[in-house]
Coordinates of C-alpha atoms in Angstrom, one line a residue:
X1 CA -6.4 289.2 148.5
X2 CA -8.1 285.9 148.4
X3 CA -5.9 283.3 150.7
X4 CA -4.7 280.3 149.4
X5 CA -5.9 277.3 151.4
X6 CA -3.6 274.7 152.3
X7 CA -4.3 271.1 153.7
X8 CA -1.4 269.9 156.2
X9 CA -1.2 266.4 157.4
X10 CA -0.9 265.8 161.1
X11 CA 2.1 264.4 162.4
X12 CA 5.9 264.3 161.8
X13 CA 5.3 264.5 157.9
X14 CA 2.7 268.2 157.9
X15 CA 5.6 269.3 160.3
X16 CA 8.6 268.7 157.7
X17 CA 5.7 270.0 155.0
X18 CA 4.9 273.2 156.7
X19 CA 9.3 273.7 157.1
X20 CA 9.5 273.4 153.5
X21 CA 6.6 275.7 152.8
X22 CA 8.3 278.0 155.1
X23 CA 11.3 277.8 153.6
X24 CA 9.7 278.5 149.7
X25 CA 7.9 281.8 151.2
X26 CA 5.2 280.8 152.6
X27 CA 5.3 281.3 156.6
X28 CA 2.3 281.2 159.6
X29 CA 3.7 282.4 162.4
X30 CA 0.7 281.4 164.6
X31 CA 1.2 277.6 163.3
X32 CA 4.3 277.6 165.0
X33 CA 2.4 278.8 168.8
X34 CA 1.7 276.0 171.2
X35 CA -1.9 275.9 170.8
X36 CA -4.7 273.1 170.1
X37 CA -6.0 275.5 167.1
X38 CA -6.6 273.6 163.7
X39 CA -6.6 276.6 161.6
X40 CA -4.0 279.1 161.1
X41 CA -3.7 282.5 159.1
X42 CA -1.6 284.4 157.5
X43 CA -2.7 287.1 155.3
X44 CA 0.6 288.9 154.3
X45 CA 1.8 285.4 152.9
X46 CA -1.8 284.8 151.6
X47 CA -2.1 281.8 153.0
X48 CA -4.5 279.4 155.3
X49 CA -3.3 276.7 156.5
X50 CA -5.1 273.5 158.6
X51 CA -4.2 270.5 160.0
X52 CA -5.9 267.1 159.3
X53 CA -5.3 263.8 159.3
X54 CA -3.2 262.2 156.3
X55 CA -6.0 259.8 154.7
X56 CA -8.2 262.8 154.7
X57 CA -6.1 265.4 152.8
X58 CA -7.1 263.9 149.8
X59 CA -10.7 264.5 150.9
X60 CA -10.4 267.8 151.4
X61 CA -8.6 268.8 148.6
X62 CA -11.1 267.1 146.0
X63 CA -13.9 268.5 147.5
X64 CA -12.9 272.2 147.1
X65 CA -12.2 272.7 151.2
X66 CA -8.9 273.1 150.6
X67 CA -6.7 274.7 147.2
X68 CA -3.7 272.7 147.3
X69 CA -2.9 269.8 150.1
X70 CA 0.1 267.0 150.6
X71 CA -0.7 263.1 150.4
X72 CA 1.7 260.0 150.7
X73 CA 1.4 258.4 147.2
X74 CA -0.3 255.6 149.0
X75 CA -3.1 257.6 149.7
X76 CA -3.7 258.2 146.0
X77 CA -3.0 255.5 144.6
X78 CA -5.5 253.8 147.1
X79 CA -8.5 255.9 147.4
X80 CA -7.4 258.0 143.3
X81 CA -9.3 260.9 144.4
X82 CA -9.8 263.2 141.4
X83 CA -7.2 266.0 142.1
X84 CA -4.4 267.2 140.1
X85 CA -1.1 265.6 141.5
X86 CA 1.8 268.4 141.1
X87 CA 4.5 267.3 142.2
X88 CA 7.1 265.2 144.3
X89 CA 7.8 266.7 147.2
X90 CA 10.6 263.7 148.1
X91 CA 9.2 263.7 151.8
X92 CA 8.2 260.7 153.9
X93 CA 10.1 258.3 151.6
X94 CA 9.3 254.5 152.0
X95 CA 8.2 251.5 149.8
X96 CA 4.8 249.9 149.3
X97 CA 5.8 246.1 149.4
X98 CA 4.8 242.6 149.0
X99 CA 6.1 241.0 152.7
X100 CA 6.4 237.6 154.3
X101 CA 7.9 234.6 156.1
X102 CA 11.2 234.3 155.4
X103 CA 10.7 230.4 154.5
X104 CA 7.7 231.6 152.7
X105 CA 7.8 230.1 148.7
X106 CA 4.4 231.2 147.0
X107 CA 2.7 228.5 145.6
X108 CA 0.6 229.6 142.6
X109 CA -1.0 226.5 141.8
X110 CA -3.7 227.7 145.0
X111 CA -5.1 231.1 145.8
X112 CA -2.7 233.3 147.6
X113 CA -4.3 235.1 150.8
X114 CA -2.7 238.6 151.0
X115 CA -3.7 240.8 154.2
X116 CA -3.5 244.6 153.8
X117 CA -4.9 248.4 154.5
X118 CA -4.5 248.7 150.6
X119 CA -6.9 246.5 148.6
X120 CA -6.8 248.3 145.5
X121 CA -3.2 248.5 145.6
X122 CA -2.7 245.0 146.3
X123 CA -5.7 243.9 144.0
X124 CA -3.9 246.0 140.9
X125 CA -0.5 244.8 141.5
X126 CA -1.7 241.3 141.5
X127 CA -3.9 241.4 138.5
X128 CA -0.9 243.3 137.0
X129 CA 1.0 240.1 137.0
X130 CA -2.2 237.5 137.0
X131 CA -2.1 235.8 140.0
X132 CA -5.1 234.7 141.9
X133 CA -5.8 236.7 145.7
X134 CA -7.8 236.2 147.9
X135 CA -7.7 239.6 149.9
X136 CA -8.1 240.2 153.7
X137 CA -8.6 243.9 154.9
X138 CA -7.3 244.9 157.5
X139 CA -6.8 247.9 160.1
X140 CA -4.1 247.7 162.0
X141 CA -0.9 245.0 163.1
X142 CA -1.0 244.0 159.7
X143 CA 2.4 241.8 160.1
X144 CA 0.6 239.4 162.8
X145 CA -1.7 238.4 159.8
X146 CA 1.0 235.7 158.7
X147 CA 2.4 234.8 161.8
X148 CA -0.9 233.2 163.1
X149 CA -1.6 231.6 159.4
X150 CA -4.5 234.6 158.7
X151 CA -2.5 235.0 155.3
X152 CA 0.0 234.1 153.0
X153 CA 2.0 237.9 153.1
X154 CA 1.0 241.1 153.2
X155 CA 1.2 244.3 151.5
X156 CA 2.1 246.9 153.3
X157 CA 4.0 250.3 153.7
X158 CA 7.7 249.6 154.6
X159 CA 10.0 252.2 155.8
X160 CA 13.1 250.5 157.6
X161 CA 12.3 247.0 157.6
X162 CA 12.5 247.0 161.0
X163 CA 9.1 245.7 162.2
X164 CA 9.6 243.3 160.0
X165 CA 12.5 241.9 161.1
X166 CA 11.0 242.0 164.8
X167 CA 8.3 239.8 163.1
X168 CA 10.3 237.4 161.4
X169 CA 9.0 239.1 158.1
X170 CA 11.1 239.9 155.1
X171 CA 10.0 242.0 151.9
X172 CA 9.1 239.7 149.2
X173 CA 8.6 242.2 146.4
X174 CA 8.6 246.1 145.7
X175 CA 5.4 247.3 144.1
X176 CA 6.0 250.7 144.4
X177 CA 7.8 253.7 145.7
X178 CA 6.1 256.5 148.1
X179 CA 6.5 259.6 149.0
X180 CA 4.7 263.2 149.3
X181 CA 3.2 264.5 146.9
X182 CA 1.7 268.5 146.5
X183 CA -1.7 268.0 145.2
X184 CA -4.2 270.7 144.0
X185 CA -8.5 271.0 143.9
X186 CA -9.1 270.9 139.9
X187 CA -11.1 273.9 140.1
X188 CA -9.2 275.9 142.2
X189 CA -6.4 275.6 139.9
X190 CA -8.4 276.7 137.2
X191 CA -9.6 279.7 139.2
X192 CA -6.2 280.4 141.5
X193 CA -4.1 279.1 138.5
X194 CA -1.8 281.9 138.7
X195 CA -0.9 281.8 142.7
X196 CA -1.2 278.3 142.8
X197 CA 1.2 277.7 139.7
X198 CA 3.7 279.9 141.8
X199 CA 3.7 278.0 144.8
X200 CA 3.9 274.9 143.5
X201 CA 7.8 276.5 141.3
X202 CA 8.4 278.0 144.6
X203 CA 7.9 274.3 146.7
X204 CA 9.5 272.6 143.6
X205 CA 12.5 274.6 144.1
X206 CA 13.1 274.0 147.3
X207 CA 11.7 270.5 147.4
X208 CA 14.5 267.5 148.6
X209 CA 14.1 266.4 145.1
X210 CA 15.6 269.8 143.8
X211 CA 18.5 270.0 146.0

C-alpha cells in the first residue's frame, strides 16, 4: 500500500494538526515517542508523516515531497504556491491586520510607509483600495518599526492584540482572516485522488469548523 505523505508544521500548530488527524483515523504512534526523528511511519494507517517548518510546508507540498500538508492562510496568500487548497481546518485562528499608533491618522495626500513580513499581502491590500506605499520588509520585531518613526504602521499577523498593546499599537484595519488550511500536491491528487479525497472528508468531519 503506497503511504500517503503528510507535511506537519513544527510547533504548537503541527501538534494540534497531528491530534486532529489522530482523531479522523489517521494515528503514528512513533510521532508521539520523545525522539529528535523528523520522520515517522505508520503503515497500517498508510500514512508518513514529517515535521517541518510552517513557511516551508507549502514548499514541500508543491514540489511533490509531500501529498497533502497544513499552511496558515498567510503562507499562501504570501508566497501562492501552486497547490490545491482543501479545506479549512479552523486551527491557529488570528487576523492579518493593518496596525498602528494609537494617535496615528493616515494622511493620503503623501506616501504611506508600511513595514511588514508580507509584502504581497500588504502590496495587494493597498492597491485593492489605491493608496500609494511605500513598503519596508522586514524579519522580525515588526511593531518597533513605528515606534522609532521606520514606518507609518505595519501589517502584520495579530492574534490577541497583546503585543500590541505592550507597544502602544492598536489595529487600524482587518485585511483578512487566517487560519489552517489542508492543502494537497496537484499531482498527487490526481494520482492518490481516491485516498486523498477520503482524508480530506475524514479531517473535514472532525475539523473545529464541523463541530
Amino acid at each position: 500500500m503506497e503511504l500517503i505523505n503528510i507535511a506537519l508544521p513544527k510547533g504548537r500548530l503541527g501538534e494540534k494538526v497531528y491530534a486532529l488527524f489522530k482523531t479522523a483515523g489517521y494515528p503514528c504512534p512513533a510521532l508521539e515517542e520523545e525522539n529528535r526523528k523528523l520522520v515517522f511511519e505508520n503503515p497500517e494507517a498508510g500514512v508518513r508523516y514529517f515535521w517541518v517548518k510552517p513557511s516551508d510546508v507549502a514548499i514541500y507540498v508543491e514540489r511533490g515531497a509531500a501529498d497533502v500538508g497544513v499552511a496558515g492562510k498567510d503562507i499562501l496568500l504570501e508566497y501562492a504556491p501552486d497547490v490545491y487548497e482543501l479545506s479549512d481546518l479552523g486551527l491557529g485562528k488570528c487576523r492579518m491586520c493593518v496596525a498602528g499608533k494609537k494617535d496615528f491618522r493616515d494622511d493620503r495626500s503623501r506616501v504611506l510607509r508600511v513595514a511588514t513580513k508580507f509584502p504581497r499581502i500588504a502590496r495587494e491590500y493597498y492597491s485593492s483600495i489605491s493608496r500609494e506605499i511605500d513598503i519596508i520588509h522586514l524579519n522580525g520585531s515588526i511593531e518597533i518599526a513605528p515606534i522609532l518613526g521606520l514606518s507609518d504602521v505595519i501589517v502584520d499577523i495579530v492574534e490577541t492584540g497583546r503585543t500590541l498593546l505592550e507597544n502602544g499599537l492598536e489595529p487600524k484595519e482587518e485585511i483578512v482572516p487566517i487560519s489552517a488550511r489542508l492543502i494537497a500536491n496537484k499531482v498527487s491528487y490526481k494520482f492518490k485522488n481516491a485516498a486523498l479525497g477520503q482524508l480530506a472528508e475524514d479531517i473535514a468531519a472532525h475539523c473545529p469548523t464541523q463541530q
